[in-house]
């Protein structure tokens, strides 16, 4: 009898790079409705490659939207706490979509691509895979579709992340434009392997690197070219350990519809003094005035005890919070975690405990991020 794929796989979407992962014998997993590589040669190997040289990730599962029209930036202003009016051609803003309670619908990146020959503004938005449908519905509900054209490119484009201190060295020979002048969160359109592509100096690893959006056939050729040049294929496992070391939030764990950006340590995204009204503003103003009840903090665990997602945080034996993300830091050599705790217990140096398999282990609040690369490009 011929081998049959698991039934669950039949209901999952696959990116245009899926077959390349299969050929490299990637270990696959379900994530956000997609069948994605969790690792290739091993998480430790892939993690180390990104920290010391270069790794590449298939992130084509992420949502990809474009807005073209008279005033998409001003319309988006009402949906996020960040002042998007400051964006100039070739600049981007990491921000969050908020609900009326100030909760985070999703964390997104807005890329301003300037005006076309007709004077229409062009904007690209990248959103999380698991929230693509929710985000699309929210945007369509709140945008004036008479003045802005919304396009969903989520299944039409390949998105490839090339990350690490040597990422630009591997990518530059394949791109006609000079990438070196591009600053962090800068972006441009340029020929890649002879075809037009979108490149942004953004990422989710805490290292320098680029995210590249191209047509599927170009994406396949780009992956193969980078692989032949020595770039290490990486899966979601290394992506998670890398982002946690850099204390980057994972939607659905560290942030969600019930957490505000102020509670999540994303206050730098909230520009109350420089912009007008937006959904959730009143809640954030109230939190600023009254003070936060809880905060997301970084924890360092002694020994090899790992505080996992969902584990309880204790203070003097009393449950005071919950771990949202935790792992063994492969770069630092000790366990790290993120957790929500009461604001009065959120000071760096605060001693707490985490319950692991029925036993309380000591931990301490530490400064975030846990790891900061010396290779990062500044804005």
Coordinates of C-alpha atoms in Angstrom, one line a residue:
X1 CA 0.0 0.0 0.0
X2 CA 1.3 3.5 -0.8
X3 CA 2.2 5.7 2.1
X4 CA -0.6 8.1 3.0
X5 CA -0.1 11.5 4.5
X6 CA -1.7 12.1 7.9
X7 CA -5.3 13.3 7.7
X8 CA -4.5 16.5 9.5
X9 CA -2.0 17.5 6.8
X10 CA -4.7 17.4 4.2
X11 CA -6.5 20.3 5.8
X12 CA -3.4 22.5 6.1
X13 CA -2.2 25.1 3.7
X14 CA 1.3 24.8 2.2
X15 CA 3.6 27.6 1.0
X16 CA 5.3 27.5 -2.4
X17 CA 8.5 26.5 -0.7
X18 CA 6.9 23.5 1.0
X19 CA 8.4 20.9 -1.4
X20 CA 11.9 22.4 -0.9
X21 CA 11.5 21.7 2.8
X22 CA 10.3 18.1 2.2
X23 CA 13.4 17.5 0.0
X24 CA 15.6 18.7 2.8
X25 CA 13.8 16.3 5.1
X26 CA 12.4 19.1 7.3
X27 CA 10.4 18.0 10.4
X28 CA 7.0 19.5 9.8
X29 CA 4.3 20.9 12.1
X30 CA 0.9 22.6 12.1
X31 CA 1.1 26.3 12.7
X32 CA -1.6 28.9 12.1
X33 CA -3.4 26.6 9.6
X34 CA -0.2 25.9 7.7
X35 CA 2.1 22.9 7.4
X36 CA 5.5 24.4 8.2
X37 CA 9.0 23.2 8.9
X38 CA 9.8 23.3 12.7
X39 CA 13.4 22.3 12.1
X40 CA 15.8 21.0 9.4
X41 CA 19.2 20.0 10.8
X42 CA 18.3 20.8 14.4
X43 CA 17.2 23.9 16.4
X44 CA 20.6 24.4 18.0
X45 CA 22.4 24.3 14.7
X46 CA 19.9 26.7 13.1
X47 CA 19.9 29.1 16.1
X48 CA 23.7 29.3 16.1
X49 CA 23.7 29.9 12.3
X50 CA 21.5 33.0 12.7
X51 CA 23.5 34.3 15.6
X52 CA 26.9 33.9 14.0
X53 CA 26.4 33.8 10.2
X54 CA 23.1 33.5 8.3
X55 CA 19.9 31.5 8.3
X56 CA 16.8 31.6 6.1
X57 CA 13.2 31.1 7.1
X58 CA 10.1 30.4 4.9
X59 CA 7.6 32.8 6.4
X60 CA 5.3 32.8 3.4
X61 CA 2.4 31.8 5.7
X62 CA 2.2 35.3 7.1
X63 CA -0.5 37.6 5.9
X64 CA 0.4 40.2 3.2
X65 CA -1.9 43.1 2.4
X66 CA -1.5 46.2 0.2
X67 CA -3.5 49.4 0.4
X68 CA -3.6 51.9 -2.5
X69 CA -5.7 55.0 -2.5
X70 CA -6.1 58.6 -1.4
X71 CA -5.4 58.3 2.3
X72 CA -4.7 54.8 3.6
X73 CA -2.2 56.2 6.2
X74 CA -4.7 58.6 7.7
X75 CA -7.3 55.8 7.8
X76 CA -4.9 53.4 9.5
X77 CA -4.2 56.2 12.1
X78 CA -7.5 55.5 13.7
X79 CA -6.7 51.8 14.1
X80 CA -3.3 51.9 15.8
X81 CA -1.7 53.8 18.7
X82 CA 1.4 54.7 16.7
X83 CA 1.7 58.0 14.7
X84 CA 2.0 56.7 11.2
X85 CA 2.0 60.2 9.7
X86 CA 5.7 60.4 10.5
X87 CA 6.5 57.7 8.0
X88 CA 8.5 58.8 4.9
X89 CA 9.0 56.9 1.7
X90 CA 10.9 53.7 2.4
X91 CA 10.2 53.6 6.2
X92 CA 8.1 51.2 8.2
X93 CA 6.5 51.1 11.7
X94 CA 6.0 48.1 13.9
X95 CA 2.7 48.6 15.7
X96 CA -0.5 46.9 16.9
X97 CA -4.2 46.9 15.9
X98 CA -6.3 47.6 18.9
X99 CA -9.9 46.7 19.9
X100 CA -12.1 49.2 21.8
X101 CA -10.8 47.7 25.1
X102 CA -7.2 48.5 24.2
X103 CA -6.5 44.9 23.6
X104 CA -4.2 43.8 20.9
X105 CA -5.9 42.3 17.8
X106 CA -2.5 41.6 16.2
X107 CA 1.0 43.1 16.0
X108 CA 1.8 44.2 12.5
X109 CA 4.3 46.1 10.4
X110 CA 3.1 49.0 8.2
X111 CA 5.4 49.8 5.2
X112 CA 4.9 53.2 3.5
X113 CA 5.8 52.9 -0.2
X114 CA 5.1 56.5 -1.2
X115 CA 2.8 57.8 -3.9
X116 CA 2.2 56.5 -7.4
X117 CA 2.0 58.6 -10.6
X118 CA -1.7 59.3 -9.8
X119 CA -0.9 60.7 -6.3
X120 CA -2.3 57.6 -4.5
X121 CA -0.5 56.4 -1.4
X122 CA 0.8 52.8 -1.4
X123 CA 1.1 50.8 1.8
X124 CA 2.1 47.2 2.5
X125 CA 1.1 45.5 5.8
X126 CA 2.5 42.2 7.1
X127 CA 0.4 40.4 9.7
X128 CA 0.6 37.1 11.6
X129 CA -0.5 33.9 9.9
X130 CA -3.0 32.7 12.5
X131 CA -4.7 36.1 12.5
X132 CA -4.7 36.9 8.8
X133 CA -8.5 36.3 8.5
X134 CA -9.3 38.3 11.6
X135 CA -7.1 41.2 10.6
X136 CA -8.5 41.3 7.1
X137 CA -12.1 41.4 8.4
X138 CA -11.2 44.2 10.9
X139 CA -9.4 46.3 8.2
X140 CA -12.2 45.9 5.7
X141 CA -14.7 46.9 8.4
X142 CA -12.9 50.1 9.2
X143 CA -11.4 51.2 5.9
X144 CA -13.3 53.4 3.5
X145 CA -13.2 51.1 0.5
X146 CA -14.5 53.9 -1.8
X147 CA -11.1 55.7 -1.4
X148 CA -8.7 52.8 -0.7
X149 CA -8.2 49.6 -2.6
X150 CA -7.5 46.6 -0.4
X151 CA -5.6 43.6 -1.8
X152 CA -4.8 40.3 -0.1
X153 CA -1.5 38.8 -1.4
X154 CA -1.2 36.3 1.4
X155 CA -1.3 33.2 -0.9
X156 CA 0.2 34.9 -3.9
X157 CA 3.6 35.8 -2.7
X158 CA 6.6 34.1 -1.1
X159 CA 8.0 35.8 2.0
X160 CA 11.6 34.7 2.9
X161 CA 13.5 36.0 5.9
X162 CA 17.3 36.0 5.6
X163 CA 18.7 36.7 9.1
X164 CA 22.1 37.0 10.7
X165 CA 25.3 39.1 10.8
X166 CA 26.3 37.8 7.3
X167 CA 22.8 37.9 5.8
X168 CA 23.5 41.0 3.7
X169 CA 26.7 39.3 2.3
X170 CA 24.7 36.4 1.0
X171 CA 21.7 38.4 -0.3
X172 CA 23.5 41.3 -1.9
X173 CA 24.9 39.4 -4.9
X174 CA 21.4 38.4 -5.9
X175 CA 19.9 42.0 -5.7
X176 CA 20.7 44.8 -8.2
X177 CA 20.3 47.7 -5.7
X178 CA 22.8 48.4 -2.9
X179 CA 21.3 47.1 0.3
X180 CA 23.9 48.6 2.7
X181 CA 22.4 52.1 3.0
X182 CA 19.0 50.6 4.1
X183 CA 18.4 51.3 7.8
X184 CA 16.5 49.2 10.2
X185 CA 12.8 49.1 9.2
X186 CA 13.8 50.6 5.8
X187 CA 12.6 48.9 2.7
X188 CA 12.7 49.2 -1.1
X189 CA 11.6 47.5 -4.3
X190 CA 14.5 46.2 -6.4
X191 CA 15.3 43.5 -8.9
X192 CA 16.0 40.1 -7.3
X193 CA 17.4 37.5 -9.6
X194 CA 16.2 39.8 -12.4
X195 CA 12.6 40.1 -11.2
X196 CA 11.0 42.8 -9.1
X197 CA 10.9 42.1 -5.4
X198 CA 10.2 43.9 -2.1
X199 CA 13.0 43.9 0.5
X200 CA 12.7 45.2 4.1
X201 CA 15.4 45.3 6.8
X202 CA 13.2 43.8 9.4
X203 CA 13.0 40.5 11.2
X204 CA 12.0 38.5 14.2
X205 CA 15.3 37.1 15.4
X206 CA 17.1 40.0 17.1
X207 CA 19.8 40.0 14.4
X208 CA 20.3 42.1 11.3
X209 CA 18.7 40.7 8.1
X210 CA 16.1 41.2 5.5
X211 CA 12.6 40.0 4.7
X212 CA 12.0 39.5 1.0
X213 CA 8.6 39.3 -0.8
X214 CA 8.6 37.9 -4.3
X215 CA 6.5 35.9 -6.7
X216 CA 6.6 32.1 -6.1
X217 CA 8.9 31.1 -8.9
X218 CA 11.4 33.8 -7.8
X219 CA 11.1 32.7 -4.2
X220 CA 11.9 29.1 -5.1
X221 CA 15.0 30.2 -7.1
X222 CA 16.1 32.6 -4.3
X223 CA 15.8 29.8 -1.7
X224 CA 17.9 27.5 -3.9
X225 CA 20.5 30.2 -4.6
X226 CA 20.9 31.1 -0.9
X227 CA 21.1 27.4 0.0
X228 CA 23.8 26.7 -2.6
X229 CA 25.7 29.7 -1.3
X230 CA 25.7 28.2 2.2
X231 CA 22.8 29.9 4.0
X232 CA 21.3 27.5 6.6
X233 CA 17.6 26.6 6.3
X234 CA 15.8 27.3 9.6
X235 CA 12.4 26.3 11.0
X236 CA 9.9 27.7 13.4
X237 CA 11.7 26.1 16.4
X238 CA 14.8 28.3 16.0
X239 CA 12.6 31.3 15.1
X240 CA 11.0 30.9 18.5
X241 CA 14.2 30.5 20.5
X242 CA 15.8 33.5 18.7
X243 CA 12.8 35.8 19.1
X244 CA 12.5 35.0 22.8
X245 CA 16.1 35.8 23.5
X246 CA 15.4 39.2 21.9
X247 CA 12.2 39.4 24.0
X248 CA 10.0 39.8 20.9
X249 CA 6.3 39.1 21.6
X250 CA 4.6 36.1 20.2
X251 CA 0.9 36.8 19.4
X252 CA -1.4 34.4 21.1
X253 CA 1.0 33.8 24.0
X254 CA 2.7 37.0 25.1
X255 CA 0.1 39.4 23.6
X256 CA -3.5 38.9 22.7
X257 CA -7.0 40.6 22.6
X258 CA -6.9 40.9 26.4
X259 CA -3.5 42.6 26.8
X260 CA -2.8 46.2 26.1
X261 CA 0.5 47.5 24.6
X262 CA 1.3 49.3 27.9
X263 CA 1.0 46.1 29.9
X264 CA 3.1 44.2 27.3
X265 CA 6.0 46.6 27.5
X266 CA 5.2 48.1 24.1
X267 CA 4.6 51.6 25.4
X268 CA 7.1 52.9 22.8
X269 CA 4.4 52.2 20.2
X270 CA 1.9 54.4 21.9
X271 CA 2.1 58.0 20.8
X272 CA -0.6 59.7 22.8
X273 CA 1.0 63.2 22.5
X274 CA 1.4 63.3 18.8
X275 CA -1.7 61.9 17.2
X276 CA -5.5 62.2 17.5
X277 CA -8.1 59.7 18.4
X278 CA -7.8 56.0 17.7
X279 CA -9.6 52.8 18.8
X280 CA -8.7 51.9 22.4
X281 CA -7.2 55.3 23.2
X282 CA -9.4 56.0 26.2
X283 CA -8.4 52.8 27.8
X284 CA -4.7 53.5 27.3
X285 CA -5.1 57.0 28.7
X286 CA -6.8 55.6 31.7
X287 CA -4.1 53.0 32.3
X288 CA -1.4 55.7 32.1
X289 CA -3.3 57.9 34.5
X290 CA -4.2 55.2 37.1
X291 CA -1.1 53.0 36.7
X292 CA -0.9 49.4 35.3
X293 CA -2.2 46.5 37.3
X294 CA 0.2 44.1 35.6
X295 CA 3.3 44.1 33.4
X296 CA 5.1 41.6 31.2
X297 CA 8.6 40.9 32.6
X298 CA 11.6 38.9 31.8
X299 CA 12.6 36.1 34.1
X300 CA 15.9 34.2 34.5
X301 CA 15.8 30.7 35.9
X302 CA 18.8 29.2 37.7
X303 CA 20.1 25.8 36.7
X304 CA 18.3 24.0 33.9
X305 CA 14.7 24.4 35.0
X306 CA 12.7 25.8 32.2
X307 CA 9.6 27.8 32.9
X308 CA 7.2 26.9 30.1
X309 CA 4.1 28.6 28.7
X310 CA 1.2 28.4 31.2
X311 CA 3.3 27.7 34.3
X312 CA 2.3 29.7 37.4
X313 CA 4.4 32.4 38.9
X314 CA 4.5 32.7 42.7
X315 CA 5.4 35.2 45.3
X316 CA 5.8 33.9 48.9
X317 CA 3.9 30.8 47.8
X318 CA 0.9 32.7 46.4
X319 CA 0.1 32.6 42.7
X320 CA 0.6 36.1 41.2
X321 CA 1.0 35.5 37.5
X322 CA 1.7 33.2 34.6
X323 CA 4.5 32.4 32.2
X324 CA 3.7 33.3 28.6
X325 CA 6.9 32.0 26.9
X326 CA 9.9 30.1 28.1
X327 CA 13.0 28.3 26.8
X328 CA 16.6 27.4 27.4
X329 CA 18.6 30.3 25.9
X330 CA 21.0 28.6 23.5
X331 CA 23.1 31.8 23.3
X332 CA 23.2 32.7 27.0
X333 CA 23.2 29.1 28.3
X334 CA 20.4 29.5 30.9
X335 CA 16.6 29.3 30.9
X336 CA 14.7 32.5 30.2
X337 CA 11.0 33.4 30.2
X338 CA 8.4 36.1 29.8
X339 CA 5.5 36.4 32.3
X340 CA 2.8 38.8 33.5
X341 CA 3.1 39.8 37.1
X342 CA 1.6 42.6 39.3
X343 CA 3.3 45.9 38.6
X344 CA 4.6 46.0 42.2
X345 CA 6.5 42.8 41.5
X346 CA 7.8 43.9 38.1
X347 CA 11.0 45.6 39.3
X348 CA 14.3 44.3 37.9
X349 CA 15.9 42.1 40.7
X350 CA 12.5 41.1 42.2
X351 CA 12.7 37.5 43.5
X352 CA 9.8 35.2 42.6
X353 CA 9.2 31.5 42.0
X354 CA 7.8 29.4 39.2
X355 CA 5.9 26.2 39.8
X356 CA 7.3 23.3 37.7
X357 CA 5.8 19.9 38.1
X358 CA 4.4 20.7 41.5
X359 CA 7.6 22.2 42.9
X360 CA 8.5 25.9 43.3
X361 CA 11.8 27.0 41.8
X362 CA 13.4 30.5 42.4
X363 CA 13.5 33.0 39.6
X364 CA 14.3 36.7 39.3
X365 CA 13.0 39.6 37.2
X366 CA 15.7 40.7 34.7
X367 CA 16.0 43.5 32.1
X368 CA 14.7 42.8 28.6
X369 CA 15.8 41.9 26.0
X370 CA 17.8 39.0 27.3
X371 CA 20.1 39.2 24.4
X372 CA 21.1 42.3 22.3
X373 CA 23.1 41.8 19.1
X374 CA 26.1 43.9 18.4
X375 CA 25.3 43.5 14.7
X376 CA 21.9 45.2 14.6
X377 CA 21.5 48.2 12.2
X378 CA 20.0 51.3 13.9
X379 CA 17.1 53.4 12.5

